[in-house]
Structure formats: structure tokens, C-alpha cells
Amino acid sequence: MISAVIFDMDGTLLDTEKYLVEYWVKAGHACGVEHMTREDGLLLRSFAAKFAAPFMRKKLGDCFDYHKIHEKRVELINQAGLTIEKKPGVDEVLAELKERGVKTAVATASNPDRTRRLLESVGIYDRFSDIICATTLENGKPMPDVYLYACRQLQEKPENCIAVEDSPNGVMAASRAGCRTIMVPDLTEPEPELMEYLDGVASSLYEIPGWLSHWDT
């Protein structure tokens, strides 16, 4: 019986992941990491700084100063004045889940200030039972902490919760927590090695209620 759905934010609820990847690369170039590519930026989706910093330094060299590049990325994004939009189906799916009495939450790799600002900007901040930011916990994605904490806050067992994610790091976090994990691909499709972490792949958020029906039968 599915009693809760926990959503990632960037790339899942909001069409922001494309900007984050683009500006990771722009910031890297601005900070002297000229060999940083879009593929490198994709690796950073939902990747907690604690793990991303050493990983990217090993991959790209000691010139990759994670925190310096992150600060530059934030600066460049703020200067760009980007328009943030919801992913297709957000309003409809949240309304249907509410009608069914299913709890909803957000489990994001982002920090609380940015999370509130973005979700309020599209009018959905108050539509969730809880919002959990991995930056407030010991370990961010791809570790399971944020999903385990979300389940505790919702007072639900992980196996009774669907996690909806768009990125490999998010998928691994949700699966490791024991949630039933659905990927709605955004910038990339799931690689074969990611499939072991997935209970399903949906083409859009519109398909999420169907997965509830599938597991409730």
C-alpha cells in the first residue's frame, strides 16, 4: 500500500536542472577549468558537496575547486535572471495525490533558502506535507539520509513510499533508503547499471498516479 510520494525538486518538479548543468560548466571555465564538459556537469546533478568535491577533483585535477566553482555558478545564475517553470504535470499530480489522501514531500539536494524561494516562485511550496533539504543532514545524495529522514517525518515506512527522481545520484539515494523508486528522465535516460536501483521509469509525472494503482492492487 503506497501512502506517500516523495519528490526530488530540480529536474523533477522544476525545470531547473538544465540551468544547473549549463552554469556548472560556465563557472568551471570562468574559474580556469577549461576542460570541464557538459558530461562533467551532468555528473554533479544532486551530488552532495561532501562527495562531489573529491570525486571531481580526482576526475578533473587539483584545479577543480568545488566550493569556488559552486559560488561562481550561483553568481552567474543570479546574474542571468532565469525564468523558472514547473515540469509538466506537477499541479495535476499533486492535486490527484491530495484527492487520494496520499502524503507528499520534497527531498532535495538543495539548501533550504533556495528550495523555499524556488517552490514559492511557482506557487507550490505549501502543497507538501514536508520539505527536506539534504544540506541539513550529515550525508546528501547519493546516500539515503534525506529519504530516510523524509520517511520518518511522514511517519511512513520506506517501502510504502514512492520516490520520484530524475538523476542517478537521486535514484541511488532513494533506492538505498528502501523507497520504491521511479525515474522520470530529464536530461539523460537511465544507464543499464542504474536499472538495478529502479522500480520503474516514467515518461512524465503524469504517470505517477498509475504506479500507485499498480502497487495498490
PDB file of C-alpha atoms in Angstrom:
ATOM      1  CA  MET A   1       0.000   0.000   0.000  1.00  0.00           C
ATOM      2  CA  ILE A   2       1.519   3.306  -1.090  1.00  0.00           C
ATOM      3  CA  SER A   3       0.842   6.055   1.422  1.00  0.00           C
ATOM      4  CA  ALA A   4       3.299   8.773   0.361  1.00  0.00           C
ATOM      5  CA  VAL A   5       5.125  10.133  -2.664  1.00  0.00           C
ATOM      6  CA  ILE A   6       8.437  11.936  -2.163  1.00  0.00           C
ATOM      7  CA  PHE A   7       9.650  14.162  -4.989  1.00  0.00           C
ATOM      8  CA  ASP A   8      13.084  15.414  -5.881  1.00  0.00           C
ATOM      9  CA  MET A   9      12.991  19.122  -6.828  1.00  0.00           C
ATOM     10  CA  ASP A  10      15.483  20.093  -9.562  1.00  0.00           C
ATOM     11  CA  GLY A  11      14.707  18.314 -12.805  1.00  0.00           C
ATOM     12  CA  THR A  12      11.699  16.526 -11.297  1.00  0.00           C
ATOM     13  CA  LEU A  13       9.315  19.213 -10.020  1.00  0.00           C
ATOM     14  CA  LEU A  14      11.129  22.168 -11.564  1.00  0.00           C
ATOM     15  CA  ASP A  15      12.721  22.565 -14.987  1.00  0.00           C
ATOM     16  CA  THR A  16      15.960  23.828 -13.476  1.00  0.00           C
ATOM     17  CA  GLU A  17      18.447  21.020 -13.973  1.00  0.00           C
ATOM     18  CA  LYS A  18      19.304  22.223 -17.483  1.00  0.00           C
ATOM     19  CA  TYR A  19      20.416  25.553 -15.997  1.00  0.00           C
ATOM     20  CA  LEU A  20      22.401  23.972 -13.181  1.00  0.00           C
ATOM     21  CA  VAL A  21      24.373  21.806 -15.584  1.00  0.00           C
ATOM     22  CA  GLU A  22      24.963  24.667 -18.026  1.00  0.00           C
ATOM     23  CA  TYR A  23      26.177  27.012 -15.321  1.00  0.00           C
ATOM     24  CA  TRP A  24      28.369  24.422 -13.624  1.00  0.00           C
ATOM     25  CA  VAL A  25      30.313  24.286 -16.876  1.00  0.00           C
ATOM     26  CA  LYS A  26      30.336  28.066 -17.356  1.00  0.00           C
ATOM     27  CA  ALA A  27      31.524  28.535 -13.776  1.00  0.00           C
ATOM     28  CA  GLY A  28      34.193  25.899 -14.226  1.00  0.00           C
ATOM     29  CA  HIS A  29      35.522  27.657 -17.303  1.00  0.00           C
ATOM     30  CA  ALA A  30      35.404  31.018 -15.535  1.00  0.00           C
ATOM     31  CA  CYS A  31      37.460  29.532 -12.689  1.00  0.00           C
ATOM     32  CA  GLY A  32      40.116  28.143 -15.001  1.00  0.00           C
ATOM     33  CA  VAL A  33      38.862  24.587 -15.510  1.00  0.00           C
ATOM     34  CA  GLU A  34      38.607  24.994 -19.260  1.00  0.00           C
ATOM     35  CA  HIS A  35      38.462  21.257 -19.931  1.00  0.00           C
ATOM     36  CA  MET A  36      35.229  20.837 -17.953  1.00  0.00           C
ATOM     37  CA  THR A  37      32.465  19.499 -20.213  1.00  0.00           C
ATOM     38  CA  ARG A  38      28.684  19.153 -20.147  1.00  0.00           C
ATOM     39  CA  GLU A  39      29.174  15.484 -19.268  1.00  0.00           C
ATOM     40  CA  ASP A  40      31.071  16.614 -16.162  1.00  0.00           C
ATOM     41  CA  GLY A  41      28.220  18.946 -15.298  1.00  0.00           C
ATOM     42  CA  LEU A  42      25.735  16.101 -15.622  1.00  0.00           C
ATOM     43  CA  LEU A  43      27.681  14.111 -13.041  1.00  0.00           C
ATOM     44  CA  LEU A  44      27.065  16.875 -10.487  1.00  0.00           C
ATOM     45  CA  ARG A  45      23.272  16.534 -10.518  1.00  0.00           C
ATOM     46  CA  SER A  46      22.103  16.057  -6.912  1.00  0.00           C
ATOM     47  CA  PHE A  47      25.691  15.190  -5.939  1.00  0.00           C
ATOM     48  CA  ALA A  48      26.375  16.329  -2.352  1.00  0.00           C
ATOM     49  CA  ALA A  49      29.424  18.582  -1.997  1.00  0.00           C
ATOM     50  CA  LYS A  50      30.928  16.186   0.546  1.00  0.00           C
ATOM     51  CA  PHE A  51      31.240  13.544  -2.163  1.00  0.00           C
ATOM     52  CA  ALA A  52      31.317  15.653  -5.319  1.00  0.00           C
ATOM     53  CA  ALA A  53      34.358  17.728  -4.332  1.00  0.00           C
ATOM     54  CA  PRO A  54      36.859  14.831  -4.085  1.00  0.00           C
ATOM     55  CA  PHE A  55      35.246  12.959  -6.982  1.00  0.00           C
ATOM     56  CA  MET A  56      35.524  15.885  -9.399  1.00  0.00           C
ATOM     57  CA  ARG A  57      38.998  16.811  -8.206  1.00  0.00           C
ATOM     58  CA  LYS A  58      40.147  13.281  -8.966  1.00  0.00           C
ATOM     59  CA  LYS A  59      38.449  13.379 -12.362  1.00  0.00           C
ATOM     60  CA  LEU A  60      39.462  16.870 -13.495  1.00  0.00           C
ATOM     61  CA  GLY A  61      42.557  17.556 -11.428  1.00  0.00           C
ATOM     62  CA  ASP A  62      43.521  19.709  -8.465  1.00  0.00           C
ATOM     63  CA  CYS A  63      42.431  22.780 -10.417  1.00  0.00           C
ATOM     64  CA  PHE A  64      38.832  21.827  -9.640  1.00  0.00           C
ATOM     65  CA  ASP A  65      37.984  23.847  -6.528  1.00  0.00           C
ATOM     66  CA  TYR A  66      34.416  22.693  -5.876  1.00  0.00           C
ATOM     67  CA  HIS A  67      33.374  25.437  -3.488  1.00  0.00           C
ATOM     68  CA  LYS A  68      34.904  28.242  -5.559  1.00  0.00           C
ATOM     69  CA  ILE A  69      33.201  26.971  -8.704  1.00  0.00           C
ATOM     70  CA  HIS A  70      29.909  26.475  -6.864  1.00  0.00           C
ATOM     71  CA  GLU A  71      29.981  30.072  -5.642  1.00  0.00           C
ATOM     72  CA  LYS A  72      30.719  31.269  -9.174  1.00  0.00           C
ATOM     73  CA  ARG A  73      27.862  29.180 -10.515  1.00  0.00           C
ATOM     74  CA  VAL A  74      25.428  30.771  -8.055  1.00  0.00           C
ATOM     75  CA  GLU A  75      26.714  34.219  -9.008  1.00  0.00           C
ATOM     76  CA  LEU A  76      26.297  33.583 -12.732  1.00  0.00           C
ATOM     77  CA  ILE A  77      22.804  32.140 -12.331  1.00  0.00           C
ATOM     78  CA  ASN A  78      21.707  35.106 -10.225  1.00  0.00           C
ATOM     79  CA  GLN A  79      23.050  37.483 -12.861  1.00  0.00           C
ATOM     80  CA  ALA A  80      21.240  35.636 -15.648  1.00  0.00           C
ATOM     81  CA  GLY A  81      17.759  36.237 -14.189  1.00  0.00           C
ATOM     82  CA  LEU A  82      16.448  32.889 -15.400  1.00  0.00           C
ATOM     83  CA  THR A  83      12.752  32.052 -15.622  1.00  0.00           C
ATOM     84  CA  ILE A  84      11.845  29.011 -13.505  1.00  0.00           C
ATOM     85  CA  GLU A  85       8.995  26.790 -14.643  1.00  0.00           C
ATOM     86  CA  LYS A  86       7.340  23.688 -13.273  1.00  0.00           C
ATOM     87  CA  LYS A  87       7.734  20.385 -15.065  1.00  0.00           C
ATOM     88  CA  PRO A  88       4.625  19.210 -16.930  1.00  0.00           C
ATOM     89  CA  GLY A  89       2.059  17.536 -14.694  1.00  0.00           C
ATOM     90  CA  VAL A  90       3.136  18.964 -11.334  1.00  0.00           C
ATOM     91  CA  ASP A  91      -0.176  20.649 -10.496  1.00  0.00           C
ATOM     92  CA  GLU A  92      -2.325  17.827 -11.782  1.00  0.00           C
ATOM     93  CA  VAL A  93      -0.387  15.089  -9.983  1.00  0.00           C
ATOM     94  CA  LEU A  94      -0.256  16.949  -6.671  1.00  0.00           C
ATOM     95  CA  ALA A  95      -3.997  17.551  -6.887  1.00  0.00           C
ATOM     96  CA  GLU A  96      -4.723  13.900  -7.602  1.00  0.00           C
ATOM     97  CA  LEU A  97      -2.483  12.674  -4.787  1.00  0.00           C
ATOM     98  CA  LYS A  98      -4.211  15.035  -2.367  1.00  0.00           C
ATOM     99  CA  GLU A  99      -7.609  13.778  -3.513  1.00  0.00           C
ATOM    100  CA  ARG A 100      -6.480  10.210  -2.878  1.00  0.00           C
ATOM    101  CA  GLY A 101      -5.225  11.101   0.594  1.00  0.00           C
ATOM    102  CA  VAL A 102      -1.601  10.352  -0.293  1.00  0.00           C
ATOM    103  CA  LYS A 103       1.024  12.337   1.585  1.00  0.00           C
ATOM    104  CA  THR A 104       3.595  14.262  -0.431  1.00  0.00           C
ATOM    105  CA  ALA A 105       7.042  15.597   0.403  1.00  0.00           C
ATOM    106  CA  VAL A 106      10.124  17.062  -1.248  1.00  0.00           C
ATOM    107  CA  ALA A 107      13.585  15.567  -0.725  1.00  0.00           C
ATOM    108  CA  THR A 108      16.065  17.865  -2.417  1.00  0.00           C
ATOM    109  CA  ALA A 109      19.826  18.210  -2.613  1.00  0.00           C
ATOM    110  CA  SER A 110      19.386  21.981  -2.477  1.00  0.00           C
ATOM    111  CA  ASN A 111      19.613  24.214   0.592  1.00  0.00           C
ATOM    112  CA  PRO A 112      16.535  25.481   2.485  1.00  0.00           C
ATOM    113  CA  ASP A 113      16.706  29.103   1.285  1.00  0.00           C
ATOM    114  CA  ARG A 114      16.925  28.202  -2.394  1.00  0.00           C
ATOM    115  CA  THR A 115      14.304  25.480  -2.017  1.00  0.00           C
ATOM    116  CA  ARG A 116      11.778  27.808  -0.436  1.00  0.00           C
ATOM    117  CA  ARG A 117      12.475  30.587  -2.933  1.00  0.00           C
ATOM    118  CA  LEU A 118      12.030  28.379  -5.983  1.00  0.00           C
ATOM    119  CA  LEU A 119       8.999  26.445  -4.777  1.00  0.00           C
ATOM    120  CA  GLU A 120       7.298  29.655  -3.679  1.00  0.00           C
ATOM    121  CA  SER A 121       8.077  31.276  -7.030  1.00  0.00           C
ATOM    122  CA  VAL A 122       5.971  28.635  -8.802  1.00  0.00           C
ATOM    123  CA  GLY A 123       3.285  28.524  -6.104  1.00  0.00           C
ATOM    124  CA  ILE A 124       3.740  25.003  -4.731  1.00  0.00           C
ATOM    125  CA  TYR A 125       5.752  25.436  -1.529  1.00  0.00           C
ATOM    126  CA  ASP A 126       2.702  24.929   0.701  1.00  0.00           C
ATOM    127  CA  ARG A 127       1.394  21.888  -1.153  1.00  0.00           C
ATOM    128  CA  PHE A 128       3.634  19.337   0.581  1.00  0.00           C
ATOM    129  CA  SER A 129       3.413  17.640   3.982  1.00  0.00           C
ATOM    130  CA  ASP A 130       7.127  18.225   4.457  1.00  0.00           C
ATOM    131  CA  ILE A 131      10.190  19.569   2.649  1.00  0.00           C
ATOM    132  CA  ILE A 132      13.586  18.090   3.494  1.00  0.00           C
ATOM    133  CA  CYS A 133      16.893  19.534   2.308  1.00  0.00           C
ATOM    134  CA  ALA A 134      19.867  17.194   2.212  1.00  0.00           C
ATOM    135  CA  THR A 135      22.215  20.055   3.088  1.00  0.00           C
ATOM    136  CA  THR A 136      20.815  19.972   6.639  1.00  0.00           C
ATOM    137  CA  LEU A 137      21.757  16.308   7.116  1.00  0.00           C
ATOM    138  CA  GLU A 138      25.086  14.527   7.604  1.00  0.00           C
ATOM    139  CA  ASN A 139      25.113  12.941   4.165  1.00  0.00           C
ATOM    140  CA  GLY A 140      23.490  14.165   0.984  1.00  0.00           C
ATOM    141  CA  LYS A 141      22.664  12.239  -2.155  1.00  0.00           C
ATOM    142  CA  PRO A 142      23.625   9.595  -3.306  1.00  0.00           C
ATOM    143  CA  MET A 143      23.489   8.439   0.330  1.00  0.00           C
ATOM    144  CA  PRO A 144      19.986   7.594   1.632  1.00  0.00           C
ATOM    145  CA  ASP A 145      19.825  10.052   4.551  1.00  0.00           C
ATOM    146  CA  VAL A 146      17.403  12.547   3.000  1.00  0.00           C
ATOM    147  CA  TYR A 147      14.892   9.858   2.047  1.00  0.00           C
ATOM    148  CA  LEU A 148      15.149   8.035   5.355  1.00  0.00           C
ATOM    149  CA  TYR A 149      14.550  11.317   7.157  1.00  0.00           C
ATOM    150  CA  ALA A 150      11.618  12.150   4.879  1.00  0.00           C
ATOM    151  CA  CYS A 151      10.001   8.807   5.651  1.00  0.00           C
ATOM    152  CA  ARG A 152      10.429   9.380   9.387  1.00  0.00           C
ATOM    153  CA  GLN A 153       8.892  12.837   9.093  1.00  0.00           C
ATOM    154  CA  LEU A 154       5.965  11.409   7.178  1.00  0.00           C
ATOM    155  CA  GLN A 155       5.715   8.541   9.686  1.00  0.00           C
ATOM    156  CA  GLU A 156       5.749   6.031   6.861  1.00  0.00           C
ATOM    157  CA  LYS A 157       7.913   3.002   6.097  1.00  0.00           C
ATOM    158  CA  PRO A 158      10.167   3.457   3.044  1.00  0.00           C
ATOM    159  CA  GLU A 159       8.571   0.500   1.284  1.00  0.00           C
ATOM    160  CA  ASN A 160       5.243   2.332   1.455  1.00  0.00           C
ATOM    161  CA  CYS A 161       6.697   5.423  -0.225  1.00  0.00           C
ATOM    162  CA  ILE A 162       7.348   6.170  -3.868  1.00  0.00           C
ATOM    163  CA  ALA A 163      10.386   8.323  -4.579  1.00  0.00           C
ATOM    164  CA  VAL A 164      10.358  10.273  -7.850  1.00  0.00           C
ATOM    165  CA  GLU A 165      13.771  11.238  -9.215  1.00  0.00           C
ATOM    166  CA  ASP A 166      15.437  12.371 -12.437  1.00  0.00           C
ATOM    167  CA  SER A 167      19.162  11.842 -11.793  1.00  0.00           C
ATOM    168  CA  PRO A 168      21.395   8.869 -10.972  1.00  0.00           C
ATOM    169  CA  ASN A 169      22.536  10.281  -7.620  1.00  0.00           C
ATOM    170  CA  GLY A 170      18.949  10.852  -6.565  1.00  0.00           C
ATOM    171  CA  VAL A 171      17.859   7.426  -7.741  1.00  0.00           C
ATOM    172  CA  MET A 172      20.610   5.745  -5.728  1.00  0.00           C
ATOM    173  CA  ALA A 173      19.709   7.743  -2.610  1.00  0.00           C
ATOM    174  CA  ALA A 174      16.055   6.770  -2.805  1.00  0.00           C
ATOM    175  CA  SER A 175      16.716   3.127  -3.596  1.00  0.00           C
ATOM    176  CA  ARG A 176      19.257   2.786  -0.787  1.00  0.00           C
ATOM    177  CA  ALA A 177      16.628   4.119   1.607  1.00  0.00           C
ATOM    178  CA  GLY A 178      14.274   1.329   0.580  1.00  0.00           C
ATOM    179  CA  CYS A 179      11.752   3.503  -1.264  1.00  0.00           C
ATOM    180  CA  ARG A 180      10.027   2.324  -4.407  1.00  0.00           C
ATOM    181  CA  THR A 181      11.986   4.406  -6.855  1.00  0.00           C
ATOM    182  CA  ILE A 182      10.637   5.819 -10.121  1.00  0.00           C
ATOM    183  CA  MET A 183      12.807   7.789 -12.506  1.00  0.00           C
ATOM    184  CA  VAL A 184      11.307  10.469 -14.708  1.00  0.00           C
ATOM    185  CA  PRO A 185      14.276  11.173 -17.004  1.00  0.00           C
ATOM    186  CA  ASP A 186      15.090  14.817 -17.585  1.00  0.00           C
ATOM    187  CA  LEU A 187      18.477  15.397 -19.221  1.00  0.00           C
ATOM    188  CA  THR A 188      19.524  11.754 -19.528  1.00  0.00           C
ATOM    189  CA  GLU A 189      17.931   8.344 -19.759  1.00  0.00           C
ATOM    190  CA  PRO A 190      18.906   5.709 -17.156  1.00  0.00           C
ATOM    191  CA  GLU A 191      22.091   3.818 -17.981  1.00  0.00           C
ATOM    192  CA  PRO A 192      21.915  -0.014 -17.727  1.00  0.00           C
ATOM    193  CA  GLU A 193      23.824  -0.036 -14.421  1.00  0.00           C
ATOM    194  CA  LEU A 194      21.223   2.294 -12.889  1.00  0.00           C
ATOM    195  CA  MET A 195      18.332  -0.054 -13.614  1.00  0.00           C
ATOM    196  CA  GLU A 196      19.114  -2.210 -10.570  1.00  0.00           C
ATOM    197  CA  TYR A 197      18.182   0.772  -8.390  1.00  0.00           C
ATOM    198  CA  LEU A 198      14.882   1.423 -10.165  1.00  0.00           C
ATOM    199  CA  ASP A 199      11.405   0.019  -9.710  1.00  0.00           C
ATOM    200  CA  GLY A 200      10.199   1.816 -12.806  1.00  0.00           C
ATOM    201  CA  VAL A 201      10.759   4.535 -15.387  1.00  0.00           C
ATOM    202  CA  ALA A 202       8.040   7.033 -16.302  1.00  0.00           C
ATOM    203  CA  SER A 203       7.945   9.306 -19.322  1.00  0.00           C
ATOM    204  CA  SER A 204       6.443  12.139 -17.274  1.00  0.00           C
ATOM    205  CA  LEU A 205       4.960  12.976 -13.890  1.00  0.00           C
ATOM    206  CA  TYR A 206       1.525  12.258 -15.315  1.00  0.00           C
ATOM    207  CA  GLU A 207       2.301   8.534 -14.992  1.00  0.00           C
ATOM    208  CA  ILE A 208       2.982   8.620 -11.238  1.00  0.00           C
ATOM    209  CA  PRO A 209      -0.642   8.030 -10.117  1.00  0.00           C
ATOM    210  CA  GLY A 210      -0.683   4.919 -12.314  1.00  0.00           C
ATOM    211  CA  TRP A 211       2.228   3.485 -10.345  1.00  0.00           C
ATOM    212  CA  LEU A 212       0.251   3.966  -7.140  1.00  0.00           C
ATOM    213  CA  SER A 213      -2.593   1.982  -8.657  1.00  0.00           C
ATOM    214  CA  HIS A 214      -0.124  -0.697  -9.801  1.00  0.00           C
ATOM    215  CA  TRP A 215       1.243  -1.255  -6.290  1.00  0.00           C
ATOM    216  CA  ASP A 216      -2.095  -0.922  -4.543  1.00  0.00           C
ATOM    217  CA  THR A 217      -3.666  -3.792  -6.461  1.00  0.00           C
TER     218      THR A 217
END
